[in-house]
Short mmCIF file of C-alpha atoms in Angstrom, two decimals:
data_model
loop_
_atom_site.label_atom_id
_atom_site.label_comp_id
_atom_site.label_asym_id
_atom_site.label_seq_id
_atom_site.Cartn_x
_atom_site.Cartn_y
_atom_site.Cartn_z
CA MET C 42 78.39 14.90 42.58
CA VAL C 43 76.05 15.72 39.70
CA LEU C 44 73.10 18.04 40.24
CA GLU C 45 70.06 17.71 38.04
CA GLY C 46 67.07 19.98 38.04
CA ASN C 47 63.67 18.30 38.02
CA PRO C 48 62.05 19.35 34.73
CA GLU C 49 58.56 18.97 36.19
CA VAL C 50 59.13 21.05 39.29
CA GLY C 51 59.92 24.75 39.14
CA SER C 52 59.62 25.69 42.83
CA PRO C 53 62.66 27.20 44.52
CA ARG C 54 64.46 25.23 47.20
CA THR C 55 64.12 26.23 50.84
CA SER C 56 66.84 26.08 53.46
CA ASP C 57 64.70 24.64 56.25
CA LEU C 58 61.84 22.19 55.78
CA ARG C 59 61.68 21.03 59.38
CA ARG C 60 58.30 19.37 59.76
CA PRO C 61 56.02 20.66 62.53
CA GLY C 62 55.02 18.11 65.11
CA ASN C 63 51.55 16.64 65.48
CA GLN C 64 49.19 19.55 64.87
CA GLY C 65 45.81 18.12 65.90
CA SER C 66 42.77 19.93 64.57
CA CYS C 67 43.30 22.75 62.14
CA VAL C 68 41.40 25.86 61.19
CA LEU C 69 39.98 27.51 58.12
CA SER C 70 41.86 30.27 56.35
CA PRO C 71 41.71 31.81 52.87
CA PRO C 72 43.21 29.56 50.16
CA GLY C 73 47.00 29.62 50.21
CA GLU C 74 47.20 31.62 53.44
CA ASP C 75 47.91 30.63 57.01
CA ALA C 76 44.98 30.01 59.33
CA GLN C 77 43.70 32.61 61.76
CA PRO C 78 42.91 31.67 65.38
CA GLY C 79 39.28 31.08 66.26
CA GLU C 80 38.05 30.24 62.76
CA GLU C 81 36.02 27.15 61.83
CA PRO C 82 38.11 24.02 61.14
CA ILE C 83 38.12 22.49 57.67
CA LYS C 84 38.06 18.69 57.68
CA TYR C 85 39.71 16.90 54.76
CA GLY C 86 38.35 13.50 55.77
CA GLU C 87 38.60 10.74 58.37
CA LEU C 88 40.59 7.52 58.58
CA ILE C 89 38.92 4.56 60.28
CA VAL C 90 40.84 1.40 61.16
CA LEU C 91 38.85 -1.74 60.42
CA GLY C 92 38.35 -4.21 63.26
CA TYR C 93 37.81 -2.05 66.35
CA ASN C 94 34.09 -1.16 66.23
CA GLY C 95 34.52 2.46 67.29
CA CYS C 96 37.30 2.32 69.89
CA LEU C 97 40.59 0.55 70.60
CA ALA C 98 40.38 -2.11 73.30
CA SER C 99 42.69 -0.02 75.50
CA GLY C 100 40.83 3.19 74.63
CA ASP C 101 41.54 5.90 72.06
CA LYS C 102 44.46 8.01 73.26
CA GLY C 103 46.26 10.76 71.41
CA ARG C 104 47.59 9.59 68.04
CA ARG C 105 46.84 5.93 68.81
CA ARG C 106 43.15 5.52 68.11
CA SER C 107 40.67 3.69 65.88
CA ARG C 108 39.57 6.82 64.04
CA LEU C 109 41.36 10.06 63.14
CA ALA C 110 40.13 13.24 61.48
CA LEU C 111 42.53 14.98 59.10
CA SER C 112 41.91 18.72 59.37
CA ARG C 113 43.51 21.78 57.91
CA ARG C 114 46.71 22.72 59.72
CA PRO C 115 47.42 26.24 60.99
CA HIS C 116 50.42 26.34 58.65
CA ALA C 117 51.02 24.29 55.50
CA ASN C 118 53.61 21.53 55.98
CA GLY C 119 53.42 19.75 52.63
CA VAL C 120 56.48 19.04 50.49
CA LYS C 121 57.01 18.39 46.78
CA PRO C 122 59.92 17.12 44.62
CA ASP C 123 62.54 19.71 43.79
CA VAL C 124 65.95 18.57 42.54
CA MET C 125 67.67 15.23 41.94
CA HIS C 126 71.29 14.33 42.78
CA HIS C 127 73.43 11.44 41.49
CA ILE C 128 76.09 10.71 44.10
CA SER C 129 78.50 8.07 45.32
CA THR C 130 76.78 5.84 47.89
CA PRO C 131 79.41 6.42 50.63
CA LEU C 132 78.51 10.10 50.49
CA VAL C 133 74.80 9.50 51.06
CA SER C 134 74.89 9.98 54.84
CA LYS C 135 76.77 13.25 54.44
CA ALA C 136 74.35 14.48 51.76
CA LEU C 137 71.37 13.68 54.01
CA SER C 138 72.77 15.21 57.18
CA ASN C 139 70.45 18.25 56.98
CA ARG C 140 67.45 17.17 59.06
CA GLY C 141 65.42 20.11 57.84
CA GLN C 142 65.67 18.97 54.22
CA HIS C 143 63.13 16.35 53.16
CA SER C 144 64.52 13.84 50.67
CA ILE C 145 64.12 10.35 49.22
CA SER C 146 67.24 8.22 48.71
CA TYR C 147 67.29 5.46 46.08
CA THR C 148 70.28 3.09 46.45
CA LEU C 149 70.96 1.65 43.00
CA SER C 150 74.26 -0.09 43.80
CA ARG C 151 77.11 -0.01 46.27
CA SER C 152 78.65 2.89 44.39
CA HIS C 153 75.63 4.79 43.07
CA SER C 154 72.63 6.43 44.73
CA VAL C 155 70.05 8.93 43.59
CA ILE C 156 68.70 11.47 46.07
CA VAL C 157 65.57 13.50 45.31
CA GLU C 158 65.28 16.59 47.48
CA TYR C 159 61.84 17.91 48.37
CA THR C 160 60.91 21.54 48.92
CA HIS C 161 58.17 23.18 50.98
CA ASP C 162 54.72 23.23 49.38
CA SER C 163 52.50 26.00 50.73
CA ASP C 164 49.44 24.53 48.98
CA THR C 165 49.30 21.17 50.80
CA ASP C 166 49.16 19.65 54.28
CA MET C 167 51.00 16.39 54.91
CA PHE C 168 49.86 13.65 57.31
CA GLN C 169 51.97 10.56 58.05
CA ILE C 170 50.79 7.12 59.13
CA GLY C 171 52.82 4.25 60.55
CA ARG C 172 53.74 2.03 63.46
CA SER C 173 56.31 4.44 64.90
CA THR C 174 55.32 6.57 67.88
CA GLU C 175 57.76 9.34 66.91
CA ASN C 176 56.36 12.85 66.60
CA MET C 177 56.43 12.96 62.79
CA ILE C 178 53.75 10.21 62.70
CA ASP C 179 50.26 11.72 62.94
CA PHE C 180 48.35 8.41 63.15
CA VAL C 181 49.96 5.48 64.99
CA VAL C 182 48.62 2.18 63.64
CA THR C 183 49.35 -1.30 65.00
CA ASP C 184 48.61 -4.75 63.58
CA THR C 185 45.01 -5.94 63.78
CA SER C 186 44.54 -9.66 64.33
CA PRO C 187 41.64 -11.54 62.66
CA GLY C 188 38.82 -11.73 65.15
CA GLY C 189 39.31 -8.22 66.46
CA GLY C 190 41.84 -6.31 68.48
CA ALA C 191 45.53 -5.63 68.21
CA ALA C 192 48.11 -8.35 67.88
CA GLU C 193 49.71 -8.54 71.32
CA GLY C 194 52.71 -10.16 72.94
CA PRO C 195 56.47 -9.86 72.40
CA SER C 196 56.41 -12.63 69.79
CA ALA C 197 53.97 -10.77 67.57
CA GLN C 198 56.16 -9.53 64.68
CA SER C 199 54.62 -6.46 63.09
CA THR C 200 54.40 -6.25 59.31
CA ILE C 201 53.39 -2.58 59.32
CA SER C 202 56.20 -0.20 58.46
CA ARG C 203 57.26 2.35 61.04
CA TYR C 204 56.75 5.00 58.36
CA ALA C 205 54.10 3.32 56.23
CA CYS C 206 52.57 6.07 54.10
CA ARG C 207 51.75 9.75 53.82
CA ILE C 208 48.67 11.64 52.68
CA LEU C 209 48.88 15.09 51.12
CA CYS C 210 45.72 17.21 51.16
CA ASP C 211 45.18 20.33 49.07
CA ARG C 212 44.53 23.38 51.23
CA ARG C 213 42.32 24.80 48.47
CA PRO C 214 38.82 23.48 47.58
CA PRO C 215 37.91 20.75 46.78
CA TYR C 216 40.61 19.67 49.31
CA THR C 217 41.77 16.68 47.28
CA ALA C 218 43.64 14.01 49.28
CA ARG C 219 46.40 11.93 47.67
CA ILE C 220 48.21 8.94 49.14
CA TYR C 221 51.89 8.00 48.74
CA ALA C 222 53.80 4.95 49.96
CA ALA C 223 56.37 5.56 52.73
CA GLY C 224 56.67 8.39 55.21
CA PHE C 225 59.58 10.63 56.16
CA ASP C 226 61.53 9.54 59.24
CA ALA C 227 62.94 11.60 62.13
CA SER C 228 65.67 12.89 59.78
CA SER C 229 63.05 13.92 57.18
CA ASN C 230 64.28 11.16 54.85
CA ILE C 231 62.88 8.13 53.05
CA PHE C 232 65.40 5.37 52.25
CA LEU C 233 64.90 2.73 49.56
CA GLY C 234 67.75 0.27 49.99
CA GLU C 235 69.52 -1.78 47.35
CA ARG C 236 66.98 -4.62 47.64
CA ALA C 237 63.90 -2.43 47.45
CA ALA C 238 61.90 -2.32 44.22
CA LYS C 239 62.92 0.90 42.44
CA TRP C 240 63.31 2.14 38.86
CA ARG C 241 63.87 5.13 36.64
CA THR C 242 60.69 6.44 35.00
CA PRO C 243 60.45 7.28 31.28
CA ASP C 244 60.80 11.01 32.08
CA GLY C 245 64.11 10.41 33.87
CA LEU C 246 62.82 10.56 37.44
CA MET C 247 62.93 7.88 40.13
CA ASP C 248 60.18 5.84 41.79
CA GLY C 249 59.90 2.77 43.99
CA LEU C 250 57.87 0.56 46.32
CA THR C 251 58.14 -0.14 50.03
CA THR C 252 58.98 -3.61 51.36
CA ASN C 253 55.43 -4.83 52.08
CA GLY C 254 53.70 -2.22 49.97
CA VAL C 255 50.75 0.11 50.38
CA LEU C 256 47.62 -1.19 48.67
CA VAL C 257 44.55 0.89 47.82
CA MET C 258 41.09 -0.10 46.64
CA HIS C 259 38.56 2.46 45.43
CA PRO C 260 34.93 1.23 45.55
CA ALA C 261 32.94 1.22 42.33
CA GLY C 262 30.03 3.66 42.51
CA GLY C 263 31.35 5.47 45.58
CA PHE C 264 30.67 4.42 49.16
CA SER C 265 26.89 4.32 49.07
CA GLU C 266 23.94 1.95 48.79
CA ASP C 267 24.97 1.12 45.20
CA SER C 268 28.64 0.44 45.97
CA ALA C 269 30.58 -2.54 44.73
CA PRO C 270 34.17 -3.53 45.59
CA GLY C 271 36.85 -2.21 43.25
CA VAL C 272 40.25 -3.62 42.29
CA TRP C 273 43.23 -3.61 44.65
CA ARG C 274 46.23 -1.62 43.40
CA GLU C 275 49.65 -0.74 44.80
CA ILE C 276 50.74 2.85 45.35
CA SER C 277 54.37 3.85 44.77
CA VAL C 278 56.54 6.26 46.73
CA CYS C 279 55.77 8.94 44.14
CA GLY C 280 52.04 8.20 44.13
CA ASN C 281 51.78 6.23 40.90
CA VAL C 282 49.35 3.31 40.60
CA TYR C 283 50.48 -0.24 39.77
CA THR C 284 48.91 -3.67 39.57
CA LEU C 285 49.80 -5.96 42.48
CA ARG C 286 53.14 -7.72 42.66
CA ASP C 287 53.26 -11.53 42.53
CA SER C 288 53.76 -11.47 46.30
CA ARG C 289 53.61 -8.63 48.78
CA SER C 290 57.39 -8.10 49.00
CA ALA C 291 58.51 -9.22 45.52
CA GLN C 292 61.18 -7.04 43.92
CA GLN C 293 59.45 -6.99 40.54
CA ARG C 294 56.79 -4.27 40.37
CA GLY C 295 53.40 -4.67 38.73
CA LYS C 296 52.26 -2.86 35.59
CA LEU C 297 51.62 0.87 35.61
CA VAL C 298 47.88 1.68 35.57
CA GLU C 299 47.87 4.97 33.68
CA ASN C 300 44.14 5.69 33.87
CA GLU C 301 43.98 5.53 37.68
CA SER C 302 45.31 7.92 40.29
CA ASN C 303 46.29 8.05 43.95
CA VAL C 304 43.43 10.42 44.80
CA LEU C 305 41.45 9.05 47.74
CA GLN C 306 37.69 8.72 47.27
CA ASP C 307 34.94 8.26 49.81
CA GLY C 308 35.19 4.61 50.82
CA SER C 309 38.76 4.04 49.61
CA LEU C 310 40.52 1.25 51.51
CA ILE C 311 44.20 1.56 52.43
CA ASP C 312 46.03 -1.63 53.41
CA LEU C 313 49.34 -1.37 55.28
CA CYS C 314 50.04 -5.13 55.51
CA GLY C 315 48.71 -5.67 59.01
CA ALA C 316 45.94 -3.11 59.24
CA THR C 317 43.36 -1.78 56.80
CA LEU C 318 42.04 1.79 56.91
CA LEU C 319 38.86 3.26 55.43
CA TRP C 320 38.89 6.83 54.09
CA ARG C 321 35.67 8.80 54.51
CA THR C 322 35.14 12.27 53.05
CA PRO C 323 33.11 14.93 54.88
CA ALA C 324 30.35 14.61 52.26
CA GLY C 325 30.31 10.84 52.68
CA LEU C 326 30.11 11.09 56.45
CA LEU C 327 27.03 13.30 56.11
CA ARG C 328 25.27 10.36 54.43
CA ALA C 329 26.43 7.86 57.04
CA PRO C 330 24.30 7.14 60.11
CA THR C 331 25.19 8.97 63.29
CA LEU C 332 25.77 7.39 66.68
CA LYS C 333 22.47 8.92 67.75
CA GLN C 334 20.70 7.15 64.87
CA LEU C 335 22.37 3.84 65.74
CA GLU C 336 21.20 4.24 69.33
CA ALA C 337 17.65 5.04 68.13
CA GLN C 338 17.70 1.84 66.04
CA ARG C 339 18.82 -0.17 69.06
CA GLN C 340 16.01 1.22 71.17
CA GLU C 341 13.49 0.63 68.39
CA ALA C 342 14.61 -2.99 68.03
CA ASN C 343 14.30 -3.51 71.77
CA ALA C 344 10.90 -1.77 71.87
CA ALA C 345 9.57 -4.47 69.50
CA ARG C 346 10.17 -6.93 72.39
CA PRO C 347 11.60 -9.82 70.36
CA GLN C 348 11.32 -13.16 72.14
CA CYS C 349 13.21 -16.40 72.25
CA PRO C 350 10.98 -18.83 70.32
CA VAL C 351 11.86 -21.63 72.77
CA GLY C 352 12.40 -20.04 76.17
CA LEU C 353 9.87 -17.24 75.46
CA SER C 354 12.09 -14.74 77.27
CA THR C 355 12.25 -11.15 76.02
CA LEU C 356 15.49 -10.28 74.22
CA ALA C 357 17.27 -6.91 74.14
CA PHE C 358 20.48 -5.55 72.62
CA PRO C 359 22.70 -4.20 75.43
CA SER C 360 23.72 -0.56 75.55
CA PRO C 361 27.06 0.15 73.84
CA ALA C 362 28.09 1.94 77.04
CA ARG C 363 28.56 -1.52 78.60
CA GLY C 364 31.21 -2.37 76.05
CA ARG C 365 31.66 -5.82 74.59
CA THR C 366 32.17 -8.00 77.64
CA ALA C 367 30.26 -11.16 78.57
CA PRO C 368 26.82 -11.42 76.91
CA ASP C 369 23.93 -9.96 78.87
CA LYS C 370 21.15 -12.25 80.16
CA GLN C 371 18.76 -10.75 77.61
CA GLN C 372 21.34 -10.79 74.81
CA PRO C 373 20.00 -12.17 71.52
CA TRP C 374 21.90 -15.13 70.07
CA VAL C 375 21.74 -16.39 66.50
CA TYR C 376 22.29 -19.57 64.56
CA VAL C 377 24.44 -18.09 61.80
CA ARG C 378 23.50 -20.67 59.15
CA CYS C 379 19.78 -19.99 59.28
CA GLY C 380 19.44 -16.64 61.05
CA HIS C 381 16.97 -17.75 63.73
CA VAL C 382 17.40 -15.56 66.81
CA HIS C 383 17.09 -17.05 70.30
CA GLY C 384 18.03 -16.32 73.87
CA TYR C 385 21.00 -18.25 75.21
CA HIS C 386 20.46 -21.96 75.88
CA GLY C 387 22.78 -24.88 76.47
CA TRP C 388 21.20 -27.60 74.38
CA GLY C 389 21.68 -28.68 70.77
CA CYS C 390 25.47 -29.14 70.93
CA ARG C 391 27.03 -31.24 68.19
CA ARG C 392 30.44 -31.92 69.68
CA GLU C 393 31.38 -34.20 66.82
CA ARG C 394 31.22 -31.06 64.65
CA GLY C 395 33.14 -28.82 67.08
CA PRO C 396 32.41 -26.98 70.35
CA GLN C 397 30.72 -24.03 68.60
CA GLU C 398 28.36 -26.14 66.49
CA ARG C 399 24.69 -26.22 67.55
CA GLU C 400 21.49 -27.51 65.99
CA CYS C 401 18.78 -24.89 65.57
CA PRO C 402 15.61 -26.15 67.32
CA LEU C 403 13.40 -24.51 64.66
CA CYS C 404 14.94 -25.68 61.38
CA ARG C 405 17.52 -28.31 62.50
CA LEU C 406 20.42 -26.67 60.61
CA VAL C 407 23.73 -27.18 62.39
CA GLY C 408 26.23 -24.34 62.64
CA PRO C 409 27.82 -21.75 64.93
CA TYR C 410 25.63 -20.26 67.65
CA VAL C 411 26.88 -16.81 68.72
CA PRO C 412 25.68 -13.69 70.56
CA LEU C 413 24.61 -10.69 68.48
CA TRP C 414 26.46 -7.38 68.84
CA LEU C 415 25.46 -4.13 67.17
CA GLY C 416 28.07 -2.53 64.91
CA GLN C 417 28.95 0.77 66.60
CA GLU C 418 31.37 2.33 64.11
CA ALA C 419 28.96 4.40 62.04
CA GLY C 420 31.60 5.33 59.46
CA LEU C 421 31.73 1.71 58.27
CA CYS C 422 28.04 1.73 57.31
CA LEU C 423 26.91 2.40 53.75
CA ASP C 424 23.42 3.49 54.73
CA PRO C 425 21.27 4.17 57.84
CA GLY C 426 19.14 1.08 57.25
CA PRO C 427 17.76 -1.03 60.12
CA PRO C 428 20.03 -3.64 61.77
CA SER C 429 18.67 -6.63 59.90
CA HIS C 430 21.75 -8.75 59.07
CA ALA C 431 24.63 -10.29 60.99
CA PHE C 432 28.09 -11.28 59.84
CA ALA C 433 29.04 -14.94 60.15
CA PRO C 434 30.51 -16.19 62.35
CA CYS C 435 31.12 -13.17 64.65
CA GLY C 436 27.51 -11.95 64.99
CA HIS C 437 28.03 -8.22 64.41
CA VAL C 438 24.77 -6.64 63.26
CA CYS C 439 24.23 -3.89 60.66
CA SER C 440 22.03 -3.01 57.69
CA GLU C 441 21.55 -5.40 54.78
CA LYS C 442 23.48 -3.29 52.25
CA THR C 443 26.36 -2.74 54.63
CA ALA C 444 26.58 -6.46 55.38
CA ARG C 445 26.44 -7.50 51.73
CA TYR C 446 29.08 -4.95 50.66
CA TRP C 447 31.66 -6.02 53.22
CA ALA C 448 30.90 -9.71 52.65
CA GLN C 449 31.85 -9.18 48.98
CA THR C 450 34.99 -7.15 49.70
CA PRO C 451 38.24 -9.17 49.84
CA LEU C 452 40.76 -7.69 52.28
CA PRO C 453 44.49 -8.44 51.97
CA HIS C 454 45.98 -10.95 54.38
CA GLY C 455 49.65 -11.91 54.48
CA THR C 456 51.66 -11.87 51.27
CA HIS C 457 49.22 -13.62 48.92
CA ALA C 458 45.80 -14.18 50.46
CA PHE C 459 42.60 -12.14 50.46
CA HIS C 460 39.67 -12.76 52.80
CA ALA C 461 36.34 -11.01 53.34
CA ALA C 462 36.17 -9.90 56.97
CA CYS C 463 33.78 -8.27 59.39
CA PRO C 464 34.66 -4.55 59.37
CA PHE C 465 33.70 -4.22 63.04
CA CYS C 466 35.99 -6.92 64.50
CA GLY C 467 38.17 -8.19 61.64
CA ALA C 468 36.95 -11.81 61.88
CA TRP C 469 37.17 -13.69 58.60
CA LEU C 470 33.72 -14.35 57.20
CA THR C 471 32.44 -17.88 56.63
CA GLY C 472 29.50 -19.53 54.94
CA GLU C 473 28.12 -19.11 51.45
CA HIS C 474 27.30 -15.42 51.81
CA GLY C 475 29.37 -14.29 54.79
CA CYS C 476 26.28 -12.83 56.43
CA VAL C 477 22.74 -13.88 57.32
CA ARG C 478 19.35 -12.21 57.57
CA LEU C 479 18.12 -12.18 61.16
CA ILE C 480 14.78 -13.85 61.89
CA PHE C 481 13.23 -12.51 65.08
CA GLN C 482 10.04 -13.77 66.77
CA GLY C 483 7.78 -11.05 68.10
CA PRO C 484 5.90 -11.23 71.41
CA LEU C 485 3.03 -13.72 71.54
CA ASP C 486 0.72 -11.45 73.51
#
């Protein structure tokens, strides 16, 4: 067995890197030191899963939830590369028998493997994301089906890795967060098998990609009123940035993008091939509307007493406390092609065009006729603007700039496809613009 020192890493090895379990919220301490009880927590950022509108259908419980805050841990648990071994593949299991030693194994052939050992890093906190419910996973994520909710049933084959990715956050200001493909398993190891995409870098180190990949998109102009979608990239196990492969699981990697990094920005999207997460920084969340503001907007919209232009009944958005069940009697409905808002009625069906197709009685445009639901996940909103637009065809309502941004943002689907989708329920958007401006009629009195 040949032992090689990593020329870029000078930290000493440690004998025990056993990872602490799920730590929950963490507290503030001086840079580089352990936290003291009772001090204010430092938040690195929040991860929001697209498609759940503020809460999982079964409720947010423990590590399985629609939104998770990453906060400073009481004790640093980050790791960093230390030394690299070239060994015979049959000896890999023996070399990785120390569960306290974090490592990444690259199988190059039946007779040759490279193992990179990792050592404790007192300057970072590590958070792991994946489908596994084991203790080393901080955020348990399941597949989200288009149209909202988790993919259910025994036949639903998940495409999310059990140990999908990890995020390392600096414990020192400005608390930079970096994302890496793959997470360490219960034995503190990451395995890249013989068929996985892997290679030796120009500086003699190793790198690779996971089976279905971890894709990241950073918005242009930040996540604000002036945002525009960025370019989707793939993140490697070592945190390098590459262009996308020809297909999601192809063995040939894309091209290295040297002028981009794996640092997460406010509004960065992380796709795990089955679920897409949004990263929000504490500063970005301060600009986002609060739940109290969203509730004030709902009450203000209802106070205007919008009416159905045909039935002349008063319309009102239901309280989010009711949850999304059957539409309320006063629920506003919209023709998504034209934006005219009505109360529910049973006429205008065009069954030759499909059961959801209706003809608007005001402008005669034919298209889907759906109830309107307010978007309740404030972290998905770019600005606190009034709820003036709805996504088509699902009917989720938000501000104009929020609607236009998400309607222009292609989200990965499957191994090749990209579709714009409603961030609140995951439904694929349709129509020329993917959203429509709502046209309300005020009271006649």
